[in-house]
PDB file of C-alpha atoms in Angstrom:
ATOM      1  CA  MET A1466     -46.373  27.449  -5.714  1.00  0.00           C
ATOM      2  CA  THR A1467     -44.148  24.410  -6.045  1.00  0.00           C
ATOM      3  CA  LEU A1468     -41.608  26.241  -8.225  1.00  0.00           C
ATOM      4  CA  GLY A1469     -41.855  29.541  -6.352  1.00  0.00           C
ATOM      5  CA  ALA A1470     -39.094  29.073  -3.772  1.00  0.00           C
ATOM      6  CA  PRO A1471     -36.566  27.352  -6.072  1.00  0.00           C
ATOM      7  CA  LEU A1472     -37.215  29.922  -8.805  1.00  0.00           C
ATOM      8  CA  PHE A1473     -36.782  32.793  -6.346  1.00  0.00           C
ATOM      9  CA  TRP A1474     -33.519  31.278  -5.110  1.00  0.00           C
ATOM     10  CA  LEU A1475     -32.275  30.805  -8.684  1.00  0.00           C
ATOM     11  CA  VAL A1476     -33.108  34.358  -9.726  1.00  0.00           C
ATOM     12  CA  VAL A1477     -31.746  36.093  -6.629  1.00  0.00           C
ATOM     13  CA  PHE A1478     -28.581  34.065  -6.084  1.00  0.00           C
ATOM     14  CA  PHE A1479     -27.696  33.045  -9.648  1.00  0.00           C
ATOM     15  CA  PHE A1480     -29.251  35.105 -12.436  1.00  0.00           C
ATOM     16  CA  ALA A1481     -29.060  38.477 -10.663  1.00  0.00           C
ATOM     17  CA  PRO A1482     -25.323  38.232  -9.786  1.00  0.00           C
ATOM     18  CA  LEU A1483     -24.645  36.858 -13.254  1.00  0.00           C
ATOM     19  CA  ALA A1484     -26.474  39.797 -14.827  1.00  0.00           C
ATOM     20  CA  ILE A1485     -24.440  42.255 -12.734  1.00  0.00           C
ATOM     21  CA  VAL A1486     -21.152  40.694 -13.842  1.00  0.00           C
ATOM     22  CA  TRP A1487     -22.386  40.664 -17.448  1.00  0.00           C
ATOM     23  CA  ALA A1488     -23.183  44.398 -17.174  1.00  0.00           C
ATOM     24  CA  TYR A1489     -19.710  45.029 -15.729  1.00  0.00           C
ATOM     25  CA  SER A1490     -18.181  43.493 -18.858  1.00  0.00           C
ATOM     26  CA  PHE A1491     -19.476  46.526 -20.815  1.00  0.00           C
ATOM     27  CA  GLY A1492     -18.138  49.036 -18.296  1.00  0.00           C
ATOM     28  CA  GLU A1493     -14.981  50.969 -17.500  1.00  0.00           C
ATOM     29  CA  ASN A1494     -13.082  51.612 -14.302  1.00  0.00           C
ATOM     30  CA  ASP A1495     -13.854  55.067 -12.905  1.00  0.00           C
ATOM     31  CA  GLY A1496     -10.920  55.570 -10.616  1.00  0.00           C
ATOM     32  CA  LEU A1497     -10.040  52.722  -8.273  1.00  0.00           C
ATOM     33  CA  VAL A1498     -13.464  51.645  -6.996  1.00  0.00           C
ATOM     34  CA  ARG A1499     -16.386  52.840  -9.108  1.00  0.00           C
ATOM     35  CA  ILE A1500     -17.344  51.217 -12.406  1.00  0.00           C
ATOM     36  CA  SER A1501     -19.106  53.199 -15.116  1.00  0.00           C
ATOM     37  CA  LEU A1502     -21.451  51.150 -17.305  1.00  0.00           C
ATOM     38  CA  THR A1503     -20.676  52.884 -20.594  1.00  0.00           C
ATOM     39  CA  GLY A1504     -21.710  50.068 -22.948  1.00  0.00           C
ATOM     40  CA  THR A1505     -18.202  49.781 -24.367  1.00  0.00           C
ATOM     41  CA  PHE A1506     -16.957  46.669 -26.144  1.00  0.00           C
ATOM     42  CA  GLN A1507     -13.305  47.483 -25.463  1.00  0.00           C
ATOM     43  CA  ASN A1508     -13.009  44.797 -22.777  1.00  0.00           C
ATOM     44  CA  TYR A1509     -14.042  42.116 -25.265  1.00  0.00           C
ATOM     45  CA  VAL A1510     -11.737  43.584 -27.911  1.00  0.00           C
ATOM     46  CA  ARG A1511      -8.849  43.463 -25.436  1.00  0.00           C
ATOM     47  CA  ALA A1512      -9.734  39.881 -24.500  1.00  0.00           C
ATOM     48  CA  LEU A1513      -9.186  38.915 -28.156  1.00  0.00           C
ATOM     49  CA  GLU A1514      -5.603  40.180 -28.153  1.00  0.00           C
ATOM     50  CA  PRO A1515      -2.965  37.513 -29.013  1.00  0.00           C
ATOM     51  CA  LEU A1516      -1.738  37.325 -25.410  1.00  0.00           C
ATOM     52  CA  TYR A1517      -5.137  36.334 -24.016  1.00  0.00           C
ATOM     53  CA  LEU A1518      -6.058  34.184 -27.010  1.00  0.00           C
ATOM     54  CA  GLU A1519      -2.860  32.233 -26.354  1.00  0.00           C
ATOM     55  CA  ILE A1520      -3.896  31.727 -22.721  1.00  0.00           C
ATOM     56  CA  PHE A1521      -7.371  30.615 -23.817  1.00  0.00           C
ATOM     57  CA  ALA A1522      -5.807  28.185 -26.308  1.00  0.00           C
ATOM     58  CA  LYS A1523      -3.400  26.840 -23.695  1.00  0.00           C
ATOM     59  CA  SER A1524      -6.249  26.377 -21.217  1.00  0.00           C
ATOM     60  CA  ALA A1525      -8.292  24.524 -23.848  1.00  0.00           C
ATOM     61  CA  LEU A1526      -5.275  22.350 -24.710  1.00  0.00           C
ATOM     62  CA  ILE A1527      -4.672  21.404 -21.069  1.00  0.00           C
ATOM     63  CA  ALA A1528      -8.387  20.756 -20.530  1.00  0.00           C
ATOM     64  CA  GLY A1529      -8.512  18.647 -23.711  1.00  0.00           C
ATOM     65  CA  LEU A1530      -5.477  16.611 -22.658  1.00  0.00           C
ATOM     66  CA  THR A1531      -7.034  16.129 -19.233  1.00  0.00           C
ATOM     67  CA  THR A1532     -10.262  14.902 -20.836  1.00  0.00           C
ATOM     68  CA  LEU A1533      -8.396  12.482 -23.100  1.00  0.00           C
ATOM     69  CA  LEU A1534      -6.367  11.027 -20.234  1.00  0.00           C
ATOM     70  CA  CYS A1535      -9.492  10.700 -18.082  1.00  0.00           C
ATOM     71  CA  LEU A1536     -11.187   8.833 -20.945  1.00  0.00           C
ATOM     72  CA  VAL A1537      -8.209   6.506 -21.461  1.00  0.00           C
ATOM     73  CA  LEU A1538      -7.977   5.755 -17.731  1.00  0.00           C
ATOM     74  CA  GLY A1539     -11.677   5.837 -16.938  1.00  0.00           C
ATOM     75  CA  PHE A1540     -13.101   3.712 -19.757  1.00  0.00           C
ATOM     76  CA  PRO A1541     -11.433   0.405 -18.771  1.00  0.00           C
ATOM     77  CA  PHE A1542     -12.328   1.039 -15.132  1.00  0.00           C
ATOM     78  CA  ALA A1543     -15.953   1.783 -16.027  1.00  0.00           C
ATOM     79  CA  VAL A1544     -16.093  -1.460 -18.039  1.00  0.00           C
ATOM     80  CA  ALA A1545     -14.592  -3.346 -15.085  1.00  0.00           C
ATOM     81  CA  VAL A1546     -17.211  -1.880 -12.741  1.00  0.00           C
ATOM     82  CA  THR A1547     -20.008  -2.742 -15.185  1.00  0.00           C
ATOM     83  CA  PHE A1548     -19.068  -6.412 -15.408  1.00  0.00           C
ATOM     84  CA  ALA A1549     -18.018  -6.817 -11.766  1.00  0.00           C
ATOM     85  CA  PRO A1550     -20.113  -8.925  -9.355  1.00  0.00           C
ATOM     86  CA  ARG A1551     -22.838  -6.966  -7.577  1.00  0.00           C
ATOM     87  CA  ARG A1552     -21.086  -6.821  -4.196  1.00  0.00           C
ATOM     88  CA  LEU A1553     -17.768  -5.775  -5.703  1.00  0.00           C
ATOM     89  CA  LYS A1554     -19.507  -3.231  -7.943  1.00  0.00           C
ATOM     90  CA  VAL A1555     -20.813  -1.368  -4.887  1.00  0.00           C
ATOM     91  CA  TRP A1556     -17.318  -1.060  -3.436  1.00  0.00           C
ATOM     92  CA  LEU A1557     -15.797   0.018  -6.750  1.00  0.00           C
ATOM     93  CA  LEU A1558     -18.420   2.747  -7.154  1.00  0.00           C
ATOM     94  CA  LEU A1559     -17.732   3.813  -3.582  1.00  0.00           C
ATOM     95  CA  LEU A1560     -14.042   4.184  -4.431  1.00  0.00           C
ATOM     96  CA  VAL A1561     -14.964   6.384  -7.391  1.00  0.00           C
ATOM     97  CA  MET A1562     -17.153   8.669  -5.271  1.00  0.00           C
ATOM     98  CA  LEU A1563     -14.897   8.685  -2.208  1.00  0.00           C
ATOM     99  CA  PRO A1564     -12.827  11.720  -3.348  1.00  0.00           C
ATOM    100  CA  PHE A1565     -16.010  13.844  -3.336  1.00  0.00           C
ATOM    101  CA  TRP A1566     -16.124  13.405   0.441  1.00  0.00           C
ATOM    102  CA  THR A1567     -12.821  15.264   0.845  1.00  0.00           C
ATOM    103  CA  ASN A1568     -12.279  18.966   0.294  1.00  0.00           C
ATOM    104  CA  LEU A1569     -10.594  19.850  -3.001  1.00  0.00           C
ATOM    105  CA  LEU A1570      -7.952  21.960  -1.231  1.00  0.00           C
ATOM    106  CA  ILE A1571      -6.972  19.067   1.016  1.00  0.00           C
ATOM    107  CA  ARG A1572      -6.726  16.703  -1.952  1.00  0.00           C
ATOM    108  CA  THR A1573      -4.545  19.186  -3.824  1.00  0.00           C
ATOM    109  CA  TYR A1574      -2.161  19.595  -0.885  1.00  0.00           C
ATOM    110  CA  ALA A1575      -2.022  15.803  -0.580  1.00  0.00           C
ATOM    111  CA  LEU A1576      -1.001  15.662  -4.235  1.00  0.00           C
ATOM    112  CA  ILE A1577       1.723  18.217  -3.540  1.00  0.00           C
ATOM    113  CA  ALA A1578       3.071  15.884  -0.852  1.00  0.00           C
ATOM    114  CA  VAL A1579       3.129  13.076  -3.410  1.00  0.00           C
ATOM    115  CA  LEU A1580       4.795  15.010  -6.257  1.00  0.00           C
ATOM    116  CA  ARG A1581       7.338  17.244  -4.514  1.00  0.00           C
ATOM    117  CA  GLU A1582      11.055  16.430  -4.619  1.00  0.00           C
ATOM    118  CA  GLU A1583      10.946  14.928  -1.115  1.00  0.00           C
ATOM    119  CA  GLY A1584       7.558  13.345  -1.783  1.00  0.00           C
ATOM    120  CA  VAL A1585       6.237   9.824  -2.171  1.00  0.00           C
ATOM    121  CA  VAL A1586       7.090   9.387  -5.876  1.00  0.00           C
ATOM    122  CA  ASN A1587      10.690  10.580  -5.633  1.00  0.00           C
ATOM    123  CA  GLY A1588      11.127   8.764  -2.313  1.00  0.00           C
ATOM    124  CA  GLY A1589      10.074   5.489  -3.920  1.00  0.00           C
ATOM    125  CA  LEU A1590      12.285   6.075  -6.941  1.00  0.00           C
ATOM    126  CA  GLU A1591      15.223   6.944  -4.696  1.00  0.00           C
ATOM    127  CA  PHE A1592      14.721   3.688  -2.765  1.00  0.00           C
ATOM    128  CA  LEU A1593      14.696   1.680  -6.000  1.00  0.00           C
ATOM    129  CA  TRP A1594      17.750   3.597  -7.235  1.00  0.00           C
ATOM    130  CA  SER A1595      19.626   2.820  -4.006  1.00  0.00           C
ATOM    131  CA  ALA A1596      18.692  -0.850  -4.258  1.00  0.00           C
ATOM    132  CA  GLY A1597      19.860  -0.922  -7.883  1.00  0.00           C
ATOM    133  CA  SER A1598      23.093   0.826  -6.916  1.00  0.00           C
ATOM    134  CA  ALA A1599      23.754  -1.727  -4.155  1.00  0.00           C
ATOM    135  CA  LEU A1600      23.038  -4.590  -6.566  1.00  0.00           C
ATOM    136  CA  SER A1601      25.309  -3.072  -9.207  1.00  0.00           C
ATOM    137  CA  GLN A1602      28.089  -2.687  -6.652  1.00  0.00           C
ATOM    138  CA  SER A1603      27.701  -6.267  -5.398  1.00  0.00           C
ATOM    139  CA  LEU A1604      28.010  -7.516  -8.992  1.00  0.00           C
ATOM    140  CA  GLY A1605      31.245  -5.622  -9.415  1.00  0.00           C
ATOM    141  CA  PHE A1606      29.992  -2.864 -11.722  1.00  0.00           C
ATOM    142  CA  GLY A1607      30.395  -0.113  -9.157  1.00  0.00           C
ATOM    143  CA  PRO A1608      27.693   2.114  -7.641  1.00  0.00           C
ATOM    144  CA  LEU A1609      25.283   4.108  -9.775  1.00  0.00           C
ATOM    145  CA  ASP A1610      25.414   7.876  -9.988  1.00  0.00           C
ATOM    146  CA  GLU A1611      23.655   9.887  -7.322  1.00  0.00           C
ATOM    147  CA  PHE A1612      19.875   9.903  -7.667  1.00  0.00           C
ATOM    148  CA  LYS A1613      18.431  13.157  -8.993  1.00  0.00           C
ATOM    149  CA  PRO A1614      14.804  13.809  -7.969  1.00  0.00           C
ATOM    150  CA  LEU A1615      12.326  14.286 -10.792  1.00  0.00           C
ATOM    151  CA  SER A1616      10.818  17.739 -11.186  1.00  0.00           C
ATOM    152  CA  LEU A1617       7.136  16.800 -10.959  1.00  0.00           C
ATOM    153  CA  LEU A1618       5.801  19.951  -9.351  1.00  0.00           C
ATOM    154  CA  TYR A1619       5.208  23.563 -10.450  1.00  0.00           C
ATOM    155  CA  ASN A1620       4.998  22.832 -14.162  1.00  0.00           C
ATOM    156  CA  ASN A1621       2.436  21.892 -16.807  1.00  0.00           C
ATOM    157  CA  THR A1622       2.873  18.185 -16.070  1.00  0.00           C
ATOM    158  CA  ALA A1623       1.829  18.716 -12.456  1.00  0.00           C
ATOM    159  CA  VAL A1624      -1.221  20.689 -13.581  1.00  0.00           C
ATOM    160  CA  VAL A1625      -2.357  17.907 -15.935  1.00  0.00           C
ATOM    161  CA  ILE A1626      -1.761  15.245 -13.260  1.00  0.00           C
ATOM    162  CA  GLY A1627      -3.759  17.273 -10.757  1.00  0.00           C
ATOM    163  CA  LEU A1628      -6.639  17.892 -13.157  1.00  0.00           C
ATOM    164  CA  VAL A1629      -6.816  14.212 -14.123  1.00  0.00           C
ATOM    165  CA  TYR A1630      -6.767  13.192 -10.467  1.00  0.00           C
ATOM    166  CA  ILE A1631      -9.595  15.598  -9.622  1.00  0.00           C
ATOM    167  CA  HIS A1632     -11.828  15.113 -12.669  1.00  0.00           C
ATOM    168  CA  LEU A1633     -11.492  11.374 -13.269  1.00  0.00           C
ATOM    169  CA  PRO A1634     -14.737  10.554 -11.364  1.00  0.00           C
ATOM    170  CA  PHE A1635     -16.637  12.937 -13.667  1.00  0.00           C
ATOM    171  CA  MET A1636     -15.627  10.684 -16.562  1.00  0.00           C
ATOM    172  CA  VAL A1637     -16.092   7.311 -14.884  1.00  0.00           C
ATOM    173  CA  LEU A1638     -19.639   7.831 -13.596  1.00  0.00           C
ATOM    174  CA  PRO A1639     -21.269   8.808 -16.952  1.00  0.00           C
ATOM    175  CA  LEU A1640     -19.389   5.994 -18.668  1.00  0.00           C
ATOM    176  CA  TYR A1641     -20.645   3.507 -16.094  1.00  0.00           C
ATOM    177  CA  ALA A1642     -24.198   4.824 -16.440  1.00  0.00           C
ATOM    178  CA  ALA A1643     -24.053   4.266 -20.220  1.00  0.00           C
ATOM    179  CA  LEU A1644     -22.352   0.878 -20.036  1.00  0.00           C
ATOM    180  CA  ASP A1645     -24.663  -0.422 -17.334  1.00  0.00           C
ATOM    181  CA  ARG A1646     -27.573  -0.218 -19.801  1.00  0.00           C
ATOM    182  CA  LEU A1647     -25.618  -2.131 -22.429  1.00  0.00           C
ATOM    183  CA  ASP A1648     -27.316  -5.206 -23.919  1.00  0.00           C
ATOM    184  CA  ARG A1649     -24.869  -7.972 -23.074  1.00  0.00           C
ATOM    185  CA  SER A1650     -26.402 -10.316 -25.620  1.00  0.00           C
ATOM    186  CA  LEU A1651     -24.772  -8.148 -28.296  1.00  0.00           C
ATOM    187  CA  LEU A1652     -21.362  -8.867 -26.792  1.00  0.00           C
ATOM    188  CA  GLU A1653     -22.065 -12.581 -26.677  1.00  0.00           C
ATOM    189  CA  ALA A1654     -23.240 -12.514 -30.296  1.00  0.00           C
ATOM    190  CA  SER A1655     -20.115 -10.638 -31.356  1.00  0.00           C
ATOM    191  CA  LEU A1656     -17.818 -13.120 -29.636  1.00  0.00           C
ATOM    192  CA  ASP A1657     -19.786 -16.120 -30.931  1.00  0.00           C
ATOM    193  CA  LEU A1658     -19.459 -14.797 -34.493  1.00  0.00           C
ATOM    194  CA  GLY A1659     -15.677 -14.678 -34.123  1.00  0.00           C
ATOM    195  CA  ALA A1660     -15.138 -10.933 -33.755  1.00  0.00           C
ATOM    196  CA  GLY A1661     -12.711 -11.353 -30.864  1.00  0.00           C
ATOM    197  CA  HIS A1662     -12.330  -9.184 -27.776  1.00  0.00           C
ATOM    198  CA  ALA A1663     -10.512  -6.308 -29.502  1.00  0.00           C
ATOM    199  CA  ARG A1664     -13.083  -5.943 -32.298  1.00  0.00           C
ATOM    200  CA  THR A1665     -15.936  -6.326 -29.811  1.00  0.00           C
ATOM    201  CA  TRP A1666     -14.499  -3.488 -27.762  1.00  0.00           C
ATOM    202  CA  LEU A1667     -13.973  -1.276 -30.794  1.00  0.00           C
ATOM    203  CA  PHE A1668     -17.165  -1.933 -32.745  1.00  0.00           C
ATOM    204  CA  ILE A1669     -19.682  -2.867 -30.035  1.00  0.00           C
ATOM    205  CA  ILE A1670     -18.776  -1.465 -26.617  1.00  0.00           C
ATOM    206  CA  VAL A1671     -17.350   1.896 -27.710  1.00  0.00           C
ATOM    207  CA  PRO A1672     -20.276   2.862 -30.032  1.00  0.00           C
ATOM    208  CA  LEU A1673     -22.842   1.810 -27.432  1.00  0.00           C
ATOM    209  CA  ALA A1674     -20.978   3.845 -24.803  1.00  0.00           C
ATOM    210  CA  ALA A1675     -20.871   6.943 -27.063  1.00  0.00           C
ATOM    211  CA  PRO A1676     -23.505   8.892 -25.038  1.00  0.00           C
ATOM    212  CA  GLY A1677     -21.492   8.287 -21.862  1.00  0.00           C
ATOM    213  CA  ILE A1678     -18.249   9.243 -23.585  1.00  0.00           C
ATOM    214  CA  LEU A1679     -19.796  12.485 -24.831  1.00  0.00           C
ATOM    215  CA  SER A1680     -21.366  13.358 -21.469  1.00  0.00           C
ATOM    216  CA  GLY A1681     -18.245  12.417 -19.521  1.00  0.00           C
ATOM    217  CA  SER A1682     -16.015  14.418 -21.853  1.00  0.00           C
ATOM    218  CA  LEU A1683     -18.223  17.471 -21.432  1.00  0.00           C
ATOM    219  CA  LEU A1684     -18.405  17.088 -17.648  1.00  0.00           C
ATOM    220  CA  THR A1685     -14.615  16.794 -17.558  1.00  0.00           C
ATOM    221  CA  PHE A1686     -13.613  19.397 -20.133  1.00  0.00           C
ATOM    222  CA  ILE A1687     -15.738  22.299 -18.855  1.00  0.00           C
ATOM    223  CA  PRO A1688     -14.611  22.225 -15.180  1.00  0.00           C
ATOM    224  CA  ALA A1689     -11.007  21.586 -16.264  1.00  0.00           C
ATOM    225  CA  LEU A1690     -11.134  24.582 -18.624  1.00  0.00           C
ATOM    226  CA  GLY A1691     -12.232  26.876 -15.798  1.00  0.00           C
ATOM    227  CA  SER A1692     -10.032  25.325 -13.131  1.00  0.00           C
ATOM    228  CA  TYR A1693      -8.337  27.831 -10.836  1.00  0.00           C
ATOM    229  CA  LEU A1694      -7.045  26.086  -7.712  1.00  0.00           C
ATOM    230  CA  THR A1695      -5.091  23.288  -9.377  1.00  0.00           C
ATOM    231  CA  PRO A1696      -2.911  25.428 -11.687  1.00  0.00           C
ATOM    232  CA  ASP A1697      -2.516  27.984  -8.900  1.00  0.00           C
ATOM    233  CA  LEU A1698      -1.108  25.461  -6.412  1.00  0.00           C
ATOM    234  CA  LEU A1699       0.549  22.894  -8.682  1.00  0.00           C
ATOM    235  CA  GLY A1700       1.622  25.024 -11.639  1.00  0.00           C
ATOM    236  CA  GLY A1701       4.485  27.423 -12.136  1.00  0.00           C
ATOM    237  CA  PRO A1702       4.612  30.877 -13.741  1.00  0.00           C
ATOM    238  CA  ASP A1703       4.148  29.338 -17.206  1.00  0.00           C
ATOM    239  CA  SER A1704       1.296  27.045 -16.130  1.00  0.00           C
ATOM    240  CA  GLN A1705      -1.389  29.601 -15.438  1.00  0.00           C
ATOM    241  CA  MET A1706      -4.779  29.085 -17.064  1.00  0.00           C
ATOM    242  CA  ILE A1707      -7.505  31.549 -17.974  1.00  0.00           C
ATOM    243  CA  ALA A1708      -9.210  31.278 -14.567  1.00  0.00           C
ATOM    244  CA  ASN A1709      -6.005  32.477 -12.885  1.00  0.00           C
ATOM    245  CA  ILE A1710      -5.904  35.498 -15.204  1.00  0.00           C
ATOM    246  CA  ILE A1711      -9.543  36.285 -14.359  1.00  0.00           C
ATOM    247  CA  GLU A1712      -8.761  36.079 -10.636  1.00  0.00           C
ATOM    248  CA  ARG A1713      -5.889  38.548 -11.042  1.00  0.00           C
ATOM    249  CA  GLN A1714      -8.135  41.023 -12.843  1.00  0.00           C
ATOM    250  CA  PHE A1715     -10.661  41.015 -10.010  1.00  0.00           C
ATOM    251  CA  LYS A1716      -8.231  40.953  -7.064  1.00  0.00           C
ATOM    252  CA  ARG A1717      -4.829  42.338  -7.985  1.00  0.00           C
ATOM    253  CA  ALA A1718      -5.370  44.501 -11.054  1.00  0.00           C
ATOM    254  CA  ASN A1719      -8.759  45.729  -9.762  1.00  0.00           C
ATOM    255  CA  ASN A1720     -10.042  45.707 -13.345  1.00  0.00           C
ATOM    256  CA  TRP A1721     -13.480  44.187 -12.847  1.00  0.00           C
ATOM    257  CA  PRO A1722     -14.831  45.057 -16.322  1.00  0.00           C
ATOM    258  CA  PHE A1723     -12.012  43.236 -18.093  1.00  0.00           C
ATOM    259  CA  GLY A1724     -12.233  40.296 -15.679  1.00  0.00           C
ATOM    260  CA  ALA A1725     -15.987  40.131 -16.318  1.00  0.00           C
ATOM    261  CA  ALA A1726     -15.414  40.101 -20.085  1.00  0.00           C
ATOM    262  CA  LEU A1727     -12.917  37.249 -19.783  1.00  0.00           C
ATOM    263  CA  SER A1728     -15.364  35.365 -17.553  1.00  0.00           C
ATOM    264  CA  PHE A1729     -18.185  35.675 -20.045  1.00  0.00           C
ATOM    265  CA  ILE A1730     -16.041  34.665 -22.992  1.00  0.00           C
ATOM    266  CA  LEU A1731     -15.299  31.505 -21.024  1.00  0.00           C
ATOM    267  CA  MET A1732     -19.011  31.126 -20.299  1.00  0.00           C
ATOM    268  CA  TYR A1733     -19.937  31.631 -23.957  1.00  0.00           C
ATOM    269  CA  ALA A1734     -17.496  28.860 -24.891  1.00  0.00           C
ATOM    270  CA  THR A1735     -19.131  26.637 -22.263  1.00  0.00           C
ATOM    271  CA  PHE A1736     -22.610  27.311 -23.651  1.00  0.00           C
ATOM    272  CA  ILE A1737     -21.404  26.496 -27.165  1.00  0.00           C
ATOM    273  CA  ALA A1738     -19.947  23.186 -25.967  1.00  0.00           C
ATOM    274  CA  ILE A1739     -23.198  22.296 -24.182  1.00  0.00           C
ATOM    275  CA  ALA A1740     -25.249  23.245 -27.246  1.00  0.00           C
ATOM    276  CA  LEU A1741     -23.076  21.076 -29.511  1.00  0.00           C
ATOM    277  CA  GLN A1742     -23.440  18.175 -27.078  1.00  0.00           C
ATOM    278  CA  ALA A1743     -27.214  18.586 -27.005  1.00  0.00           C
ATOM    279  CA  LEU A1744     -27.301  18.790 -30.817  1.00  0.00           C
ATOM    280  CA  ALA A1745     -25.245  15.613 -31.131  1.00  0.00           C
ATOM    281  CA  SER A1746     -27.483  13.824 -28.613  1.00  0.00           C
ATOM    282  CA  GLY A1747     -30.588  14.940 -30.494  1.00  0.00           C
ATOM    283  CA  ARG A1748     -29.264  13.657 -33.805  1.00  0.00           C
ATOM    284  CA  ARG A1749     -28.297  10.354 -32.225  1.00  0.00           C
ATOM    285  CA  SER A1750     -31.751   9.888 -30.689  1.00  0.00           C
ATOM    286  CA  LYS A1751     -33.372  10.549 -34.108  1.00  0.00           C
ATOM    287  CA  GLU A1752     -31.081   8.047 -35.823  1.00  0.00           C
ATOM    288  CA  THR A1753     -31.769   5.377 -33.187  1.00  0.00           C
ATOM    289  CA  PRO A1754     -34.944   3.444 -34.085  1.00  0.00           C
TER     290      PRO A1754
END
């Protein structure tokens, strides 16, 4: 009885729609509206064409770069939160979770305001350029050339910046959870034995934080791989990811079977990543005495 309602909800609103989309991936368009479930594998064969494989590879590359940047930025912050005083730690964790209280669309439009040519970044750079030009002129070197705004929007760089901005909390929180359980006596022993801060970081903190790194990387990579809104709003024609192609198949091309096949290839890749993470965690737990 306890599991009845949640199980019913899961079956009706998750597994049933998922099964319908999975069945569509083996179908064909019959005219403009109807879909015939013929059991064909042509949609999956088409999804493996070089054009779509290139888009999958590009999406994986952008998601991987996003994960790496989130790890590089998030790890020092997670360490700082772990060793911060209790009162400060609460506020730092609040800052990490604060973006979740704002709609993703609003945050993305705010980022557009920051990155556009008349935005905050270029406005600040233009101010510094004007100040440098005035200083150069006062020193007798003449004014600098006219400031040219940086092209920070509607390209791959903007997509990566947006994905890092959105997914950084997904990296920080698992890292903090792993580091918070760290035995600090090991750090003291390492420093007392002359290892130094750099070697302590590399050989003590990083290995002990490995479960958090793995979990955070997975929680960052998978949503970034299937991201739709960020490349759609921040990217240009050459910045589209696989989720944008799937959306076009369902809405514009009206080719639901092919869109379903692309969706499930992405889902299969997600399941493989989760299975590898679980396998690695299982091996680590067996090796740990």
